[in-house]
Coordinates of C-alpha atoms and ligand atoms in Angstrom, one line a residue:
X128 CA 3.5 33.2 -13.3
X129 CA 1.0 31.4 -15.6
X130 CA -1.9 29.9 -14.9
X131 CA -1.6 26.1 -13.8
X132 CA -3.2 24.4 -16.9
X133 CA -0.9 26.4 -19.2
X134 CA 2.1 25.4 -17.9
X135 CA 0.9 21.7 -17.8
X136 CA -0.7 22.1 -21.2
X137 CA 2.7 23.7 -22.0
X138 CA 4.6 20.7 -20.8
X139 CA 2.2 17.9 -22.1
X140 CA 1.1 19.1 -25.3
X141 CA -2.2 18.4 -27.1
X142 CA -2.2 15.0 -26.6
X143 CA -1.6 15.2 -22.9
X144 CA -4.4 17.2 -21.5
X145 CA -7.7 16.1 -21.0
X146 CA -10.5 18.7 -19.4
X147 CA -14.1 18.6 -19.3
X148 CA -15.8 16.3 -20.9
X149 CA -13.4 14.4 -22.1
X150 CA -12.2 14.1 -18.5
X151 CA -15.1 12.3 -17.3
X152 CA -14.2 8.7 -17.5
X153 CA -11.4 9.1 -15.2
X154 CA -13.8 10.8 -12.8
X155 CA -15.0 7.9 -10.8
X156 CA -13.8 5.3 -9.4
X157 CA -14.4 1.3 -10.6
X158 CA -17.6 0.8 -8.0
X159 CA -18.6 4.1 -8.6
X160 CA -18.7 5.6 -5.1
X161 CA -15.9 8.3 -5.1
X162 CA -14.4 10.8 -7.4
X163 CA -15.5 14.8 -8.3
X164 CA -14.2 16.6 -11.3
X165 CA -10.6 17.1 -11.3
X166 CA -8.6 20.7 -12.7
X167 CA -8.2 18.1 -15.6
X168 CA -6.3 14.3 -16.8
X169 CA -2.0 14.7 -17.1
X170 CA -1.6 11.9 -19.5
X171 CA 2.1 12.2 -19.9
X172 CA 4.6 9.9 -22.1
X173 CA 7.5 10.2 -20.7
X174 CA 9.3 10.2 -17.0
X175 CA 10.3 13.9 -17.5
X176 CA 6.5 14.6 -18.1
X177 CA 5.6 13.2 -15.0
X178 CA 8.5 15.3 -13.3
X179 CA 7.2 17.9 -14.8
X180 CA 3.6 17.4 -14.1
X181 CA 4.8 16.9 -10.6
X182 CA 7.3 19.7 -9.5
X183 CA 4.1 22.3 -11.4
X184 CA 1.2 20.6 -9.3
X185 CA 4.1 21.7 -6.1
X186 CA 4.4 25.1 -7.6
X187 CA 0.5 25.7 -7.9
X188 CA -0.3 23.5 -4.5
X189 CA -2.8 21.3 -6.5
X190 CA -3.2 17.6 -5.6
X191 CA -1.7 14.6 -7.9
X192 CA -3.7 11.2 -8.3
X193 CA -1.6 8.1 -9.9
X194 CA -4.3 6.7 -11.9
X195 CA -3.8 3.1 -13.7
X196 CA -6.3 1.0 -14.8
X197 CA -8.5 2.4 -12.2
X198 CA -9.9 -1.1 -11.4
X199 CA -8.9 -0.2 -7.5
X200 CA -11.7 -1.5 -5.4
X201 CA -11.0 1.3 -2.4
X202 CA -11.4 4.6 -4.5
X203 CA -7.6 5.3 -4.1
X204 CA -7.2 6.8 -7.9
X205 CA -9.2 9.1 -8.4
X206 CA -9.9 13.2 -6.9
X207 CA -11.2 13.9 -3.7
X208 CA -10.9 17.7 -4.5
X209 CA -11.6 19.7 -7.7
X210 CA -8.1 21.5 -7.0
X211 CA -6.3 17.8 -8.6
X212 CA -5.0 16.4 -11.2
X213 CA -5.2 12.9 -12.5
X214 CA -2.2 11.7 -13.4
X215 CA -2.6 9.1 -15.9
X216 CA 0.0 6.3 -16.7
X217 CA -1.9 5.1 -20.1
X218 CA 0.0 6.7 -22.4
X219 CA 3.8 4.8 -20.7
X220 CA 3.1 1.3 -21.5
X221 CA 6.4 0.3 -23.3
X222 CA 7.1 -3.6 -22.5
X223 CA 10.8 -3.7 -22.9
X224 CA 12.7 -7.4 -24.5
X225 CA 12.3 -9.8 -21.5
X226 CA 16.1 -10.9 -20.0
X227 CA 15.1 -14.4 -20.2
X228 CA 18.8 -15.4 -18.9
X229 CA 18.0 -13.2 -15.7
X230 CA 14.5 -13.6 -16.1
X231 CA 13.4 -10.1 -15.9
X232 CA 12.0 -7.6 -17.6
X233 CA 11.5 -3.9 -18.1
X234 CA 7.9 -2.2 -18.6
X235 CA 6.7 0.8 -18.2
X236 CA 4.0 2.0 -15.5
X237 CA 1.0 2.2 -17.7
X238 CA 1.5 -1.2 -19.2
X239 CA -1.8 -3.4 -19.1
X240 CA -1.3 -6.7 -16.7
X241 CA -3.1 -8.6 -19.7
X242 CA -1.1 -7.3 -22.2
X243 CA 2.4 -8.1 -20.9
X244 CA 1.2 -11.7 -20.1
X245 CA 0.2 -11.9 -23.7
X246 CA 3.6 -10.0 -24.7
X247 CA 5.5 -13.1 -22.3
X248 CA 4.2 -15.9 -24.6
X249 CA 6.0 -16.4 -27.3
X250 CA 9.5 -16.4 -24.9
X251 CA 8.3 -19.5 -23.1
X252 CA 8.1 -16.4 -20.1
X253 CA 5.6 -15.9 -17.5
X254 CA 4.4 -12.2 -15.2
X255 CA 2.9 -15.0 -12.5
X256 CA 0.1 -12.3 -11.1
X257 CA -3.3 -13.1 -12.1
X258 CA -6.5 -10.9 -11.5
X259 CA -9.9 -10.7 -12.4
X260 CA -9.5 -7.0 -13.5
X261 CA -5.9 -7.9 -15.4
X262 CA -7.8 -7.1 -18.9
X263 CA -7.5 -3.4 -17.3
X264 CA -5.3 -3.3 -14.7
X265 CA -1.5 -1.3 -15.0
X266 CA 1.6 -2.2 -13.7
X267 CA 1.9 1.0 -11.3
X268 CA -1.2 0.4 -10.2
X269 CA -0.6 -3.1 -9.2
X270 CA 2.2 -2.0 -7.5
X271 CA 0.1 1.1 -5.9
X272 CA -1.6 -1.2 -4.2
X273 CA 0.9 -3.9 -3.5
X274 CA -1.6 -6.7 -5.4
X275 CA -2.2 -10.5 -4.7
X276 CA -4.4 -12.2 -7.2
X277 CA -4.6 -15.9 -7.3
X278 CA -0.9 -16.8 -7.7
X279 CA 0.3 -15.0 -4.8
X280 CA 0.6 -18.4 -2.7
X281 CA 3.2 -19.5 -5.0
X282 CA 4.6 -16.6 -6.3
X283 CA 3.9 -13.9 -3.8
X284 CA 2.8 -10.5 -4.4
X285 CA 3.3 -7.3 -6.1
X286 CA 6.6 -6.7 -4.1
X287 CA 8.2 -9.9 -4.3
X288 CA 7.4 -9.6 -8.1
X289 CA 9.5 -6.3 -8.2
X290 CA 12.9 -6.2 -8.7
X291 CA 13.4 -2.6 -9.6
X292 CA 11.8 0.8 -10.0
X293 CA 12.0 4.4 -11.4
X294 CA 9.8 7.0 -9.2
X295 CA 9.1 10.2 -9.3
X296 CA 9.3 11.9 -5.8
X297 CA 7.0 14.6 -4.8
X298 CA 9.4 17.0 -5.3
X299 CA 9.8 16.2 -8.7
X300 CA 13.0 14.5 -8.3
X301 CA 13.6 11.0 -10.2
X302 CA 14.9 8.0 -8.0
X303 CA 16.4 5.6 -10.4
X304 CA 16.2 1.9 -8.8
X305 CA 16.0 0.6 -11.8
X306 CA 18.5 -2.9 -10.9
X307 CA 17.6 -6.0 -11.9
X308 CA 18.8 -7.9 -9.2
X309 CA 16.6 -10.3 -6.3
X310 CA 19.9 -8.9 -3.8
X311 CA 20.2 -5.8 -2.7
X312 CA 20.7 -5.1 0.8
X313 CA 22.5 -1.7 0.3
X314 CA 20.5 0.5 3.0
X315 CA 16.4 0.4 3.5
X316 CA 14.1 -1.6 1.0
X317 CA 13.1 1.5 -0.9
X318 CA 11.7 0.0 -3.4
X319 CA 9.3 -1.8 -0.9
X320 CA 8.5 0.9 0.2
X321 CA 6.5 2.4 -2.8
X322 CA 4.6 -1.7 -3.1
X323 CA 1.1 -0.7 -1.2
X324 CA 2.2 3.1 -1.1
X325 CA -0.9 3.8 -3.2
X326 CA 0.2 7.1 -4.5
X327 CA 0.9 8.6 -1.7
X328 CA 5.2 8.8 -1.7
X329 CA 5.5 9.4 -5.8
X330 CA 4.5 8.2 -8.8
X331 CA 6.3 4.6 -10.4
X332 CA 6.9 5.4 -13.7
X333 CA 9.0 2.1 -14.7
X334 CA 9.8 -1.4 -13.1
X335 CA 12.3 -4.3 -13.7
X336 CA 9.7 -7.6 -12.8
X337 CA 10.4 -10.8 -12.4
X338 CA 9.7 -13.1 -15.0
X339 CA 9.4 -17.1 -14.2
X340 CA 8.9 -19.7 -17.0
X341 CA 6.0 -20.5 -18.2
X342 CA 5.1 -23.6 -17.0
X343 CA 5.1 -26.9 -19.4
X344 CA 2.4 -28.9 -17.8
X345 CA -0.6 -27.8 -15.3
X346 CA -3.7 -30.1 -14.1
X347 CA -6.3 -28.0 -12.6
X348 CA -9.3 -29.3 -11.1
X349 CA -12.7 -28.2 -9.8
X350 CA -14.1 -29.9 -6.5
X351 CA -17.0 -29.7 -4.3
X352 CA -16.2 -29.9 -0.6
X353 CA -18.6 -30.5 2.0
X354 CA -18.0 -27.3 3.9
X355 CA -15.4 -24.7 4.7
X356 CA -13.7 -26.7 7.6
X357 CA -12.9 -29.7 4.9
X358 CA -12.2 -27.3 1.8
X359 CA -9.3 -25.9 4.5
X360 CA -8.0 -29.3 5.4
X361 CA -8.0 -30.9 2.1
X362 CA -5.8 -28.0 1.3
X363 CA -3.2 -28.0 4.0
X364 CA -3.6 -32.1 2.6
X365 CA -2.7 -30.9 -0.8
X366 CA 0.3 -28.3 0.4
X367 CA 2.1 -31.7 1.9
X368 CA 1.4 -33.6 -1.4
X369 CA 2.0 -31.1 -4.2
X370 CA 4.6 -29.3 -2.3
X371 CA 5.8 -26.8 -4.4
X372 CA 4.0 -27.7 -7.7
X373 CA 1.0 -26.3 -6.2
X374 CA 0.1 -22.9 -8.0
X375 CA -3.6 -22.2 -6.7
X376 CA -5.9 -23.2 -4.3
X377 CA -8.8 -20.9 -5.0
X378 CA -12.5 -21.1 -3.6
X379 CA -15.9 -20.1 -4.0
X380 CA -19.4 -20.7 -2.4
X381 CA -22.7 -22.0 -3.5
X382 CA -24.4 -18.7 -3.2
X383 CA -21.4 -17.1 -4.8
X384 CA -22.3 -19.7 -7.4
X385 CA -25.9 -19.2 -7.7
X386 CA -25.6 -15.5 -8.4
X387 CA -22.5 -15.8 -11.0
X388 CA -24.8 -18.5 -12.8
X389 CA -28.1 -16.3 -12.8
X390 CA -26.2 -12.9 -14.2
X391 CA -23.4 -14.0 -16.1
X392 CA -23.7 -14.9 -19.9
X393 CA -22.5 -18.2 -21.0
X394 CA -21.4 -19.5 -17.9
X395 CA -21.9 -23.0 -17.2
X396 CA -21.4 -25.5 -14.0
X397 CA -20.9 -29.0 -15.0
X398 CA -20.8 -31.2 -12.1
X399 CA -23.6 -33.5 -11.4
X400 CA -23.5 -32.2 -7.1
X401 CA -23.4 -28.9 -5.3
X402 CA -21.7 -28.3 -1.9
X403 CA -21.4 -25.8 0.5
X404 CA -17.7 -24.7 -1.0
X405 CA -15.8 -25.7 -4.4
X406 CA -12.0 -25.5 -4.8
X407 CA -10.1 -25.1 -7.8
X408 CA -6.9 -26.4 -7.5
X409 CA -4.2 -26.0 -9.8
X410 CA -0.8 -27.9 -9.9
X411 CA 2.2 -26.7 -12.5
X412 CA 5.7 -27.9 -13.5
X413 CA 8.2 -26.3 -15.5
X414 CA 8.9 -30.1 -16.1
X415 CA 6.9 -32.4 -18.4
X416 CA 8.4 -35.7 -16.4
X417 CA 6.2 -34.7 -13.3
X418 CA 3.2 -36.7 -12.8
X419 CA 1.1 -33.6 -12.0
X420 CA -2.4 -35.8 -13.0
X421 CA -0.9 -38.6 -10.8
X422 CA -0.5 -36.7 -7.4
X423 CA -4.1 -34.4 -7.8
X424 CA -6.4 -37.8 -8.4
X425 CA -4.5 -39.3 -5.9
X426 CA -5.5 -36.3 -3.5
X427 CA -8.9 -35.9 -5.0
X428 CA -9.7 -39.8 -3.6
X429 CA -8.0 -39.4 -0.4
X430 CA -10.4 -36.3 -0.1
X431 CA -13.3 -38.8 -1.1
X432 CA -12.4 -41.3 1.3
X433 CA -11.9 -38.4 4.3
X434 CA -15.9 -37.0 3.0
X435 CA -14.3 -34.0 2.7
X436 CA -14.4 -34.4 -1.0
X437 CA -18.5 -34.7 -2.5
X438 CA -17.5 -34.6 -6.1
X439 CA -15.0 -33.4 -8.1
X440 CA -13.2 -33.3 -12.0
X441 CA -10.1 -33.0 -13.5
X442 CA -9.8 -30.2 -16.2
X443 CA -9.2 -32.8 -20.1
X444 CA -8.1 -29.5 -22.1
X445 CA -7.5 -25.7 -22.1
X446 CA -10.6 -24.8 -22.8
X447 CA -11.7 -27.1 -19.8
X448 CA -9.5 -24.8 -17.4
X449 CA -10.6 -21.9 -18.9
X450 CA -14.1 -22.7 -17.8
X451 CA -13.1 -23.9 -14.4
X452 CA -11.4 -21.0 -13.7
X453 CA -14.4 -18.1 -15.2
X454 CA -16.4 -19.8 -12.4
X455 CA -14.4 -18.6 -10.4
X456 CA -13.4 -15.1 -11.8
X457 CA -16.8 -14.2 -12.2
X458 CA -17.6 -14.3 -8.4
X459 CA -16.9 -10.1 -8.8
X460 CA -19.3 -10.0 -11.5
X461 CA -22.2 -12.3 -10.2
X462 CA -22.7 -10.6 -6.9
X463 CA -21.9 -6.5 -8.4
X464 CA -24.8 -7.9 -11.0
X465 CA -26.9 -8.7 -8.0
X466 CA -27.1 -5.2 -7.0
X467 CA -26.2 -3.5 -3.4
X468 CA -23.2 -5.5 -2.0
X469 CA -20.5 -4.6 0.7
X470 CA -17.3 -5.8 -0.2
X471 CA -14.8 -6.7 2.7
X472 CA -10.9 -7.8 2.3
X473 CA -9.9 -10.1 5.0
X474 CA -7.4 -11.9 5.8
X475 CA -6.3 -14.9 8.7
X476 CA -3.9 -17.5 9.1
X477 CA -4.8 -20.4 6.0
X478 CA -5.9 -22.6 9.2
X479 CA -8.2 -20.5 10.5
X480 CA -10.8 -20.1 7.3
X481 CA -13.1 -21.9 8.4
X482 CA -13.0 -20.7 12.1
X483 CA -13.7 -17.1 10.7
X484 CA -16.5 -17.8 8.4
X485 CA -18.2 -19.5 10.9
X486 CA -17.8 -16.8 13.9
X487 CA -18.4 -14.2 10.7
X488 CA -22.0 -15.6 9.8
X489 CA -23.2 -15.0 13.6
X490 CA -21.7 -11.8 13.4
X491 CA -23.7 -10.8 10.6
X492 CA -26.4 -12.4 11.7
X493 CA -26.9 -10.6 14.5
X494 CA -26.3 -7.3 12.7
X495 CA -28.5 -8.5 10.0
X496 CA -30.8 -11.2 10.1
X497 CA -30.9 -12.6 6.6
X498 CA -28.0 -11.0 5.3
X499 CA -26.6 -12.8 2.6
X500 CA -23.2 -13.8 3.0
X501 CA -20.7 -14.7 -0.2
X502 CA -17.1 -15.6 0.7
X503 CA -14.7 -16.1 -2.2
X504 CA -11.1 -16.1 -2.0
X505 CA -7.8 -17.3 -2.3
X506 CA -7.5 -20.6 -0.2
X507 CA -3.7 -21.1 -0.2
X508 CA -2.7 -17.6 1.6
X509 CA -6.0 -16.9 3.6
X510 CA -7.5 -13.8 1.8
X511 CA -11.3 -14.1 2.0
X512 CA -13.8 -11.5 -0.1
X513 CA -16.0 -11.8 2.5
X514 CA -18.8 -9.8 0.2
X515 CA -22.7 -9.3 1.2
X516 CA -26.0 -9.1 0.1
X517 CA -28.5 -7.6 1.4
X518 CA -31.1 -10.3 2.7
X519 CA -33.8 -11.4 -0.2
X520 CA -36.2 -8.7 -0.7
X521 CA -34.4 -5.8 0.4
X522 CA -32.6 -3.1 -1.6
X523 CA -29.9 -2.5 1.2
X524 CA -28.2 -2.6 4.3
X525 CA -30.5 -0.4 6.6
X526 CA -27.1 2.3 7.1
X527 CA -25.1 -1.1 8.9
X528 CA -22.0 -0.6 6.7
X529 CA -19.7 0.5 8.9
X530 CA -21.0 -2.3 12.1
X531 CA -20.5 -4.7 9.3
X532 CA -17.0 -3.5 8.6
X533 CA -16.0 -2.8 12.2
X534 CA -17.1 -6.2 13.7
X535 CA -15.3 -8.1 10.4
X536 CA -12.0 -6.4 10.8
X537 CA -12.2 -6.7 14.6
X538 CA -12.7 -10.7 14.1
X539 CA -9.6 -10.6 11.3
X540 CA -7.2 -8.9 14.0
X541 CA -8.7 -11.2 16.4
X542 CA -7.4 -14.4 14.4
X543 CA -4.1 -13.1 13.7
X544 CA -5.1 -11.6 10.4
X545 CA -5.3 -8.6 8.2
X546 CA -8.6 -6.2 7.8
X547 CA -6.7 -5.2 4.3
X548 CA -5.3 -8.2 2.3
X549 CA -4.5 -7.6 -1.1
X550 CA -7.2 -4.4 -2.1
X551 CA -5.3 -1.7 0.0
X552 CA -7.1 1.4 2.2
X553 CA -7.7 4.3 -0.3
X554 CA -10.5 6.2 0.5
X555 CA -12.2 3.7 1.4
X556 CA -10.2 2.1 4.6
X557 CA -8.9 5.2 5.7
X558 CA -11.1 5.4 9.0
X559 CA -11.5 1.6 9.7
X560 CA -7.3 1.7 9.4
X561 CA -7.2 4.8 12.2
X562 CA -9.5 2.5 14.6
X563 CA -7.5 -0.6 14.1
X564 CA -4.3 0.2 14.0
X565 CA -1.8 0.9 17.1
X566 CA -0.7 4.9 17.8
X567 CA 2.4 3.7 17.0
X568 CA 2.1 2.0 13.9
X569 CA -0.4 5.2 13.1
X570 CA 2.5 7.5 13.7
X571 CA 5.5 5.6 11.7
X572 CA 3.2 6.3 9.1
X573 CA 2.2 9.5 9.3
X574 CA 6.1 10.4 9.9
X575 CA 6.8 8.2 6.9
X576 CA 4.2 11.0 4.8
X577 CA 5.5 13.8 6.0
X578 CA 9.2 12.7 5.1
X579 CA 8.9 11.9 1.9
X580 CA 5.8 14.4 0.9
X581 CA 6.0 17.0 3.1
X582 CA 3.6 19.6 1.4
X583 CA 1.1 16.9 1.6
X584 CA 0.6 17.2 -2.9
X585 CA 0.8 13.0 -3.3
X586 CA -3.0 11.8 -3.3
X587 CA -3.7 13.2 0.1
X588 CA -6.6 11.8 1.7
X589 CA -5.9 8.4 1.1
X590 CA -3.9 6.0 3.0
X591 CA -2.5 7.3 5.7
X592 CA -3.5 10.8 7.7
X593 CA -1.0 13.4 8.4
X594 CA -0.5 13.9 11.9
X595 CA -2.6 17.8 11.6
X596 CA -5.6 15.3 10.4
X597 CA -5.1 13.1 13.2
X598 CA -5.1 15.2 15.6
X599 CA -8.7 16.4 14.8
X600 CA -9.7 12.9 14.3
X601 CA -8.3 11.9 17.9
Ligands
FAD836 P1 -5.7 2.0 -10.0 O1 -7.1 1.6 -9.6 O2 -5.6 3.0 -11.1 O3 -4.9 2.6 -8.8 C1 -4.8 1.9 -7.6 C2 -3.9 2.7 -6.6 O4 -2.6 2.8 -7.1 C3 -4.4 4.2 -6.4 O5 -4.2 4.6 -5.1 C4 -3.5 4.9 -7.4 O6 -3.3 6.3 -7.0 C5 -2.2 4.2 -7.3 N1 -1.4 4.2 -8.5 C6 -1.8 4.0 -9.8 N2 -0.8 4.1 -10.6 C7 0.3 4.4 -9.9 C8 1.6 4.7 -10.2 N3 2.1 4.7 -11.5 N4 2.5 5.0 -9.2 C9 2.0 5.1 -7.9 N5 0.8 4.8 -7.6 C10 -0.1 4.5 -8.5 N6 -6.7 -7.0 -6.5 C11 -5.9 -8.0 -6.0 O7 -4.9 -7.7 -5.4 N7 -6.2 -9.3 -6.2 C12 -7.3 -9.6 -6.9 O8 -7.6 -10.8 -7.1 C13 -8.1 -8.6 -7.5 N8 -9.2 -8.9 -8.2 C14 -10.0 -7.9 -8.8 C15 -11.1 -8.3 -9.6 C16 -11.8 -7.3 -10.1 C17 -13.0 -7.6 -11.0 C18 -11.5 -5.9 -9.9 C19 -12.3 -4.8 -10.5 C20 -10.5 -5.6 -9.1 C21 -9.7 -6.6 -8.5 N9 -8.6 -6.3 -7.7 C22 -7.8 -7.3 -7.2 C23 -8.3 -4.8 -7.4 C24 -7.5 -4.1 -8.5 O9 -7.5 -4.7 -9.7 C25 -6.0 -4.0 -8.1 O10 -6.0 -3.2 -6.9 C26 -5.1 -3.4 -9.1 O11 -3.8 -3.5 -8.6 C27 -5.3 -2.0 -9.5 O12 -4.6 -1.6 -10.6 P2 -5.0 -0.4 -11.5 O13 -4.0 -0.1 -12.5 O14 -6.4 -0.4 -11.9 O15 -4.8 0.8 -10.3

């Protein structure tokens, strides 16, 4: 039998081996707080790589981690082990003629989220998923993790966005699910199944999305709200209004604010008032007849007359929108540039925003006076970043990560809600997941595993535990 990285160099070639050195940017992971040296980076270019790849990483009992973009915020792509390999996507990243009759279209894994929205243009097409990290993000990546982004209200998320997929099985085996059809009701969602799997059932090597038009008209706006009890009823105000021309209700807050505008080049905030909270709304039609500008004013005075609105302004031109909206994408950025920050993604019922991050401030509070809290989020579905700084002057958290995490989630579940919107469990989760969900939801998924990877190869570590883990862990 040969050595391992012969027969992977064997089936890769030159081009599809990395070791070493030039291994090291896959190493760790986007916040920089996991990843060791891997056996090396499989960078194959075709599905019967990856099979390959796969069914040799069986026969030598090494561990395979999907890597995308690696832009995951919970440390899901990349080794835990030096007995690994990376499995990179980058080198699959055909985009296939969009169907625009059927509106779908075929990519490949390693496709860049960016790069198929440019790709979408000129066919009057839209991808509708939008991220801060989609200059970097890949299409099985965003379907490792099942993403959101700030379209999801309208458009849902990863899995309502797939239509079909191509995945290689732990075995090595290739499931084609490669239809392009919204209805199919022939036996269990499989292709669900893999939407949030983060690595951990197979490897997606191709997917048939679903493509809406692009729209012909948007009005956008930017708006200061008094606090976070009126930004969440001016919203379920504007979901009665706009109805289903509503695309995006996305917010931010004013410390949020303060840090993007002291770290971020070239950013600017044009309105004459600050509040506690700012929306951006957006509002889109496929129809140019709609009177998109009509029904957001009217909103925006109804919001003035209520006081729930202190100031607020219409995007005039692209560029305009484009500003608007890097105030809001560069939340990430501002508060990483800031320095130590604990990053939390939560999630409640739309209504009860403001409810959480008012019983969420006293929470921290009392684990740490001074902490800084910045909440920034998508409105319209309920997913808050609850992020943290440490209070001014110190450089961390005095070791209160995990009370910080425990109490958060605990007050999410409490609500109703999720302690894992949109970002997934990796590495990161893993422990918080064991203490907050049931013993049997812990179980169906441990039994879920073992089915479909039963020798344990796919990312292990992440996710879920197998049922040997647990038991020590219990
Ligand atoms: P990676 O980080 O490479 O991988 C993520 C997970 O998917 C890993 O577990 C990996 O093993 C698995 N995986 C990768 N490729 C495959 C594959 N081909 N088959 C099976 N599994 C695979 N997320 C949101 O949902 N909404 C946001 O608004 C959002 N904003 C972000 C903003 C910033 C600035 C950053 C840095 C991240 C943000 N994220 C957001 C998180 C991140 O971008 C998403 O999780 C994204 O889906 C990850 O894609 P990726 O290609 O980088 O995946």
């Amino acid at each position: 039998m040969a050595d391992p990285v012969s027969a992977l160099q064997a089936i890769l070639g030159p081009k599809g081996w990395l070791s070493g050195a030039d291994a090291a940017s896959y190493q760790r992971d986007w916040l920089n707080r996991y990843g060791v040296a891997p056996l090396g980076v499989a960078r194959p270019a075709t599905t019967s790589e990856v099979a390959g790849v796969v069914k040799t990483c069986l026969e030598f009992g090494l561990a395979v981690v999907p890597q995308g973009g690696n832009t995951g915020l919970c440390g899901g792509a990349v080794a835990e082990q030096p007995n690994a390999v990376i499995l990179s996507l980058s080198r699959m990243a055909a985009i296939g003629e969009p169907d625009r009759d059927s509106g779908s279209i075929v990519v490949e894994a390693g496709v860049v989220l960016a790069a198929l929205h440019e790709a979408l243009e000129p066919h009057g097409l839209m991808f509708p998923l939008h991220l801060g990290a989609e200059g970097s993000a890949r299409i099985g990546g965003l379907i490792g993790t099942n993403a959101g982004g700030s379209h999801a209200f309208r458009y849902g998320m990863m899995q309502d966005l797939v239509l079909g997929l191509e995945v290689v099985m732990p075995d090595g085996a290739i499931w084609d699910g490669m239809r392009a059809v919204q209805k199919d009701n022939a036996g269990y969602q499989l292709r669900k199944l893999f939407c949030g799997a983060e690595g951990t059932l197979g490897i997606v090597t191709r997917a048939v999305l679903r493509l809406h038009p692009t729209p012909r008209q948007q009005a956008s706006a930017l708006l200061v709200m008094s606090d976070f009890a009126a930004a969440v009823s001016f919203g379920a105000f504007l979901r009665g209004e706009a109805g289903e021309f509503l695309a995006g209700v996305e917010f931010f807050s004013d410390l949020g604010l303060q840090l993007a505008l002291k770290h971020v080049p070239d950013l600017t905030y044009q309105l004459g008032v600050r509040g506690d909270v700012y929306l951006l709304v957006e509002l889109a039609s496929g129809s140019t007849r709609v009177p998109l500008d009509e029904i957001l004013n009217s909103a925006l005075e109804w919001g003035m007359e209520q006081a729930l609105v202190l100031d607020g302004a219409l995007a005039t031109s692209g560029a305009h929108r484009a500003q608007f909206w890097r105030l809001r994408e560069e939340q990430p950025e501002g508060q990483r540039l800031e320095g130590e920050q604990l990053k939390h993604d939560i999630s409640v019922p739309p209504g009860a925003i403001a409810r959480f991050i008012e019983a969420g401030a006293k929470v921290c509070e009392d684990i740490l006076p001074g902490v800084r809290i910045n909440p920034f989020g998508h409105l319209g579905d309920g997913n808050i970043h609850y992020n943290l700084s440490p209070p001014e002057g110190h450089a961390d958290f005095g070791g209160k990560a995990v009370a910080f995490a425990d109490a958060l989630s605990a007050l999410a579940t409490e609500m109703g809600g999720s302690f894992a919107a949109e970002h997934g469990l990796g590495r990161a989760k893993i422990a918080m997941a064991d203490r907050n969900r049931g013993p049997v939801e812990r179980d169906l998924m441990a039994r879920l595993k073992a089915a479909l990877d039963p020798e344990g190869i796919m990312n292990p570590g992440i996710l879920v535990r197998s049922r040997l883990e647990r038991k020590t862990f219990e």
